[in-house]
mmCIF file of C-alpha atoms and ligand atoms in Angstrom:
data_model
loop_
_atom_site.group_PDB
_atom_site.id
_atom_site.type_symbol
_atom_site.label_atom_id
_atom_site.label_comp_id
_atom_site.label_asym_id
_atom_site.label_seq_id
_atom_site.Cartn_x
_atom_site.Cartn_y
_atom_site.Cartn_z
ATOM 1 C CA UNK A 1 26.569 81.165 138.345
ATOM 2 C CA UNK A 2 28.139 79.502 141.100
ATOM 3 C CA UNK A 3 26.573 76.244 139.592
ATOM 4 C CA UNK A 4 27.826 77.120 136.038
ATOM 5 C CA UNK A 5 31.535 77.716 137.479
ATOM 6 C CA UNK A 6 31.426 74.261 139.463
ATOM 7 C CA UNK A 7 30.053 72.385 136.314
ATOM 8 C CA UNK A 8 33.182 73.547 134.308
ATOM 9 C CA UNK A 9 35.173 72.922 136.542
ATOM 10 C CA UNK A 10 33.736 69.413 137.296
ATOM 11 C CA UNK A 11 33.121 68.675 133.403
ATOM 12 C CA UNK A 12 36.842 69.701 132.750
ATOM 13 C CA UNK A 13 37.849 67.020 135.575
ATOM 14 C CA UNK A 14 36.003 64.359 133.799
ATOM 15 C CA UNK A 15 36.877 64.767 130.649
ATOM 16 C CA UNK A 16 40.925 65.548 131.897
ATOM 17 C CA UNK A 17 42.885 63.481 128.886
ATOM 18 C CA UNK A 18 41.553 59.954 128.690
ATOM 19 C CA UNK A 19 44.405 58.523 127.674
ATOM 20 C CA UNK A 20 46.445 60.146 130.498
ATOM 21 C CA UNK A 21 43.578 57.519 132.749
ATOM 22 C CA UNK A 22 43.907 54.796 130.561
ATOM 23 C CA UNK A 23 47.577 54.840 130.991
ATOM 24 C CA UNK A 24 47.246 54.735 134.805
ATOM 25 C CA UNK A 25 45.151 51.483 134.422
ATOM 26 C CA UNK A 26 47.855 50.158 132.007
ATOM 27 C CA UNK A 27 50.606 50.919 134.387
ATOM 28 C CA UNK A 28 48.985 48.994 137.271
ATOM 29 C CA UNK A 29 48.124 45.881 134.816
ATOM 30 C CA UNK A 30 51.494 46.066 133.669
ATOM 31 C CA UNK A 31 53.194 46.024 137.219
ATOM 32 C CA UNK A 32 50.633 42.956 137.807
ATOM 33 C CA UNK A 33 52.506 41.328 134.681
ATOM 34 C CA UNK A 34 55.739 42.360 135.642
ATOM 35 C CA UNK A 35 56.901 43.078 139.242
ATOM 36 C CA UNK A 36 60.218 44.799 137.939
ATOM 37 C CA UNK A 37 58.235 46.972 135.859
ATOM 38 C CA UNK A 38 59.539 50.382 136.173
ATOM 39 C CA UNK A 39 57.420 52.579 134.093
ATOM 40 C CA UNK A 40 56.735 52.656 130.173
ATOM 41 C CA UNK A 41 59.345 53.400 128.122
ATOM 42 C CA UNK A 42 58.935 55.560 124.365
ATOM 43 C CA UNK A 43 62.263 54.116 123.708
ATOM 44 C CA UNK A 44 61.162 50.613 123.941
ATOM 45 C CA UNK A 45 57.618 51.905 122.021
ATOM 46 C CA UNK A 46 59.994 52.862 118.881
ATOM 47 C CA UNK A 47 61.138 49.490 118.617
ATOM 48 C CA UNK A 48 57.654 48.154 118.896
ATOM 49 C CA UNK A 49 56.699 50.666 115.999
ATOM 50 C CA UNK A 50 59.357 50.404 113.931
ATOM 51 C CA UNK A 51 60.122 46.772 113.756
ATOM 52 C CA UNK A 52 59.208 44.271 111.406
ATOM 53 C CA UNK A 53 57.783 40.828 112.075
ATOM 54 C CA UNK A 54 55.704 37.843 109.851
ATOM 55 C CA UNK A 55 52.137 39.251 110.250
ATOM 56 C CA UNK A 56 48.565 39.227 108.876
ATOM 57 C CA UNK A 57 49.074 36.867 106.121
ATOM 58 C CA UNK A 58 52.286 35.814 106.430
ATOM 59 C CA UNK A 59 53.353 39.292 105.146
ATOM 60 C CA UNK A 60 56.602 41.136 106.484
ATOM 61 C CA UNK A 61 54.709 43.688 108.455
ATOM 62 C CA UNK A 62 55.441 46.690 110.727
ATOM 63 C CA UNK A 63 53.314 49.588 112.538
ATOM 64 C CA UNK A 64 55.267 51.835 110.245
ATOM 65 C CA UNK A 65 54.388 49.915 106.475
ATOM 66 C CA UNK A 66 50.574 51.473 107.342
ATOM 67 C CA UNK A 67 51.156 54.675 109.448
ATOM 68 C CA UNK A 68 54.646 55.510 108.148
ATOM 69 C CA UNK A 69 58.035 56.506 110.216
ATOM 70 C CA UNK A 70 56.366 59.652 110.312
ATOM 71 C CA UNK A 71 53.749 59.943 112.848
ATOM 72 C CA UNK A 72 52.800 63.494 111.624
ATOM 73 C CA UNK A 73 51.906 62.360 108.135
ATOM 74 C CA UNK A 74 49.131 60.334 106.234
ATOM 75 C CA UNK A 75 49.377 56.949 105.873
ATOM 76 C CA UNK A 76 47.652 53.891 103.996
ATOM 77 C CA UNK A 77 46.653 50.581 104.984
ATOM 78 C CA UNK A 78 48.556 47.938 103.042
ATOM 79 C CA UNK A 79 45.859 45.299 102.644
ATOM 80 C CA UNK A 80 43.147 48.121 101.649
ATOM 81 C CA UNK A 81 44.694 50.581 100.355
ATOM 82 C CA UNK A 82 42.794 53.161 102.185
ATOM 83 C CA UNK A 83 44.054 56.622 103.417
ATOM 84 C CA UNK A 84 44.910 56.820 107.091
ATOM 85 C CA UNK A 85 45.121 60.033 109.002
ATOM 86 C CA UNK A 86 48.114 61.125 111.185
ATOM 87 C CA UNK A 87 48.476 59.090 114.151
ATOM 88 C CA UNK A 88 50.088 61.800 116.437
ATOM 89 C CA UNK A 89 47.814 63.674 118.466
ATOM 90 C CA UNK A 90 50.011 66.630 117.814
ATOM 91 C CA UNK A 91 49.070 67.002 114.148
ATOM 92 C CA UNK A 92 45.795 65.215 114.866
ATOM 93 C CA UNK A 93 43.908 66.535 117.203
ATOM 94 C CA UNK A 94 41.161 63.413 117.146
ATOM 95 C CA UNK A 95 44.254 60.892 117.764
ATOM 96 C CA UNK A 96 44.204 58.659 121.304
ATOM 97 C CA UNK A 97 40.746 60.626 122.734
ATOM 98 C CA UNK A 98 38.628 57.484 122.184
ATOM 99 C CA UNK A 99 39.420 54.746 124.457
ATOM 100 C CA UNK A 100 37.271 52.528 123.404
ATOM 101 C CA UNK A 101 38.635 53.160 119.382
ATOM 102 C CA UNK A 102 42.396 53.020 120.975
ATOM 103 C CA UNK A 103 41.614 49.735 122.806
ATOM 104 C CA UNK A 104 39.898 48.170 119.797
ATOM 105 C CA UNK A 105 43.012 49.172 116.858
ATOM 106 C CA UNK A 106 46.129 48.172 119.259
ATOM 107 C CA UNK A 107 43.971 44.776 119.689
ATOM 108 C CA UNK A 108 43.662 44.352 115.656
ATOM 109 C CA UNK A 109 46.942 45.984 114.905
ATOM 110 C CA UNK A 110 49.058 44.115 116.949
ATOM 111 C CA UNK A 111 47.695 41.174 115.476
ATOM 112 C CA UNK A 112 48.453 42.360 112.151
ATOM 113 C CA UNK A 113 51.822 42.804 113.307
ATOM 114 C CA UNK A 114 52.587 40.493 116.220
ATOM 115 C CA UNK A 115 49.927 37.634 115.732
ATOM 116 C CA UNK A 116 48.884 38.620 119.305
ATOM 117 C CA UNK A 117 47.416 40.994 121.767
ATOM 118 C CA UNK A 118 49.919 43.147 122.832
ATOM 119 C CA UNK A 119 51.160 43.261 126.824
ATOM 120 C CA UNK A 120 49.730 46.042 128.862
ATOM 121 C CA UNK A 121 53.809 47.210 129.120
ATOM 122 C CA UNK A 122 54.244 47.262 125.355
ATOM 123 C CA UNK A 123 50.182 48.797 124.908
ATOM 124 C CA UNK A 124 51.766 51.425 127.591
ATOM 125 C CA UNK A 125 55.115 51.641 125.612
ATOM 126 C CA UNK A 126 53.902 52.043 122.169
ATOM 127 C CA UNK A 127 51.339 54.899 123.473
ATOM 128 C CA UNK A 128 54.031 57.034 125.137
ATOM 129 C CA UNK A 129 55.960 56.818 121.682
ATOM 130 C CA UNK A 130 53.269 58.245 120.078
ATOM 131 C CA UNK A 131 52.264 60.714 122.177
ATOM 132 C CA UNK A 132 55.992 61.915 122.271
ATOM 133 C CA UNK A 133 56.158 62.341 118.486
HETATM 134 C C1 LIG B 201 47.092 47.014 108.490
HETATM 135 C C2 LIG B 201 47.731 48.414 108.448
HETATM 136 C C3 LIG B 201 48.122 48.918 109.724
HETATM 137 C C4 LIG B 201 48.601 48.525 110.907
HETATM 138 C C5 LIG B 201 49.922 46.990 110.649
HETATM 139 C C6 LIG B 201 49.002 49.002 112.017
HETATM 140 N N1 LIG B 201 48.019 49.776 112.179
HETATM 141 FE FE1 LIG B 201 47.089 51.036 113.634
HETATM 142 N N2 LIG B 201 45.597 51.752 112.519
HETATM 143 C C7 LIG B 201 45.415 51.288 111.311
HETATM 144 C C8 LIG B 201 43.755 51.517 110.733
HETATM 145 C C9 LIG B 201 43.258 51.415 109.863
HETATM 146 C C10 LIG B 201 42.958 52.186 111.975
HETATM 147 C C11 LIG B 201 41.794 52.726 112.044
HETATM 148 C C12 LIG B 201 41.772 54.126 111.126
HETATM 149 C C13 LIG B 201 42.140 55.324 111.881
HETATM 150 O O1 LIG B 201 42.096 55.477 112.805
HETATM 151 O O2 LIG B 201 42.841 55.888 110.608
HETATM 152 C C14 LIG B 201 44.427 52.095 112.869
HETATM 153 C C15 LIG B 201 44.463 52.993 114.348
HETATM 154 C C16 LIG B 201 45.340 52.857 115.073
HETATM 155 C C17 LIG B 201 45.230 53.278 116.160
HETATM 156 C C18 LIG B 201 44.050 54.021 117.217
HETATM 157 C C19 LIG B 201 44.470 55.700 117.507
HETATM 158 C C20 LIG B 201 43.258 56.368 117.491
HETATM 159 O O3 LIG B 201 42.954 57.021 118.665
HETATM 160 O O4 LIG B 201 42.509 56.900 116.374
HETATM 161 C C21 LIG B 201 46.394 53.132 117.282
HETATM 162 C C22 LIG B 201 46.824 53.975 118.429
HETATM 163 C C23 LIG B 201 46.939 52.610 116.322
HETATM 164 N N3 LIG B 201 46.723 52.227 115.057
HETATM 165 C C24 LIG B 201 48.449 52.110 116.342
HETATM 166 C C25 LIG B 201 49.222 50.968 115.713
HETATM 167 C C26 LIG B 201 50.368 50.234 116.735
HETATM 168 C C27 LIG B 201 50.889 50.177 117.657
HETATM 169 C C28 LIG B 201 50.620 49.328 115.218
HETATM 170 C C29 LIG B 201 51.677 48.191 115.330
HETATM 171 C C30 LIG B 201 51.235 47.280 116.446
HETATM 172 C C31 LIG B 201 49.633 49.416 114.097
HETATM 173 N N4 LIG B 201 48.784 50.665 114.432
HETATM 174 C C32 LIG B 201 49.794 48.985 112.986
HETATM 175 C C33 LIG B 201 46.032 50.418 110.512
HETATM 176 C C34 LIG B 201 47.308 50.040 110.737
#
């Protein structure tokens, strides 16, 4: 019985919100990038998510072009027409669980919109914004 309880505790610890762990790592990176870094900001994240830039294929694109302004609603990939399930973990519990997937899509999606990868601070800001919405 003791073993089972211990196992459960260990499992809970190991699998405690991987996104929190990822944010901690981003924080360390962000401090290296910018010594004045004071923490992530959902407000800056909102700007990153909602502002338009000349992105992929010379098109004016924002994160909201595909994910929409309402993170709890379905979106659509403007390049392929494919449906995208809601980005908010509050509406879609599968979101921000698999850090490999999060990293891969942040890399791709920043390139789609900003034509470069996001900095650690930008990635943290936008993730905090998504988590709050
Ligand atoms: C051209 C359309 C498009 C744009 C623009 C776009 N995304 Fe995405 N995004 C996708 C698609 C497609 C996926 C992967 C399919 C899925 O998970 O539903 C995805 C997945 C993600 C994920 C993974 C979430 C998870 O855990 O499953 C995050 C985070 C994300 N996008 C953030 C952003 C941010 C931030 C921006 C702006 C810099 C952005 N996206 C712009 C289409 C887009």
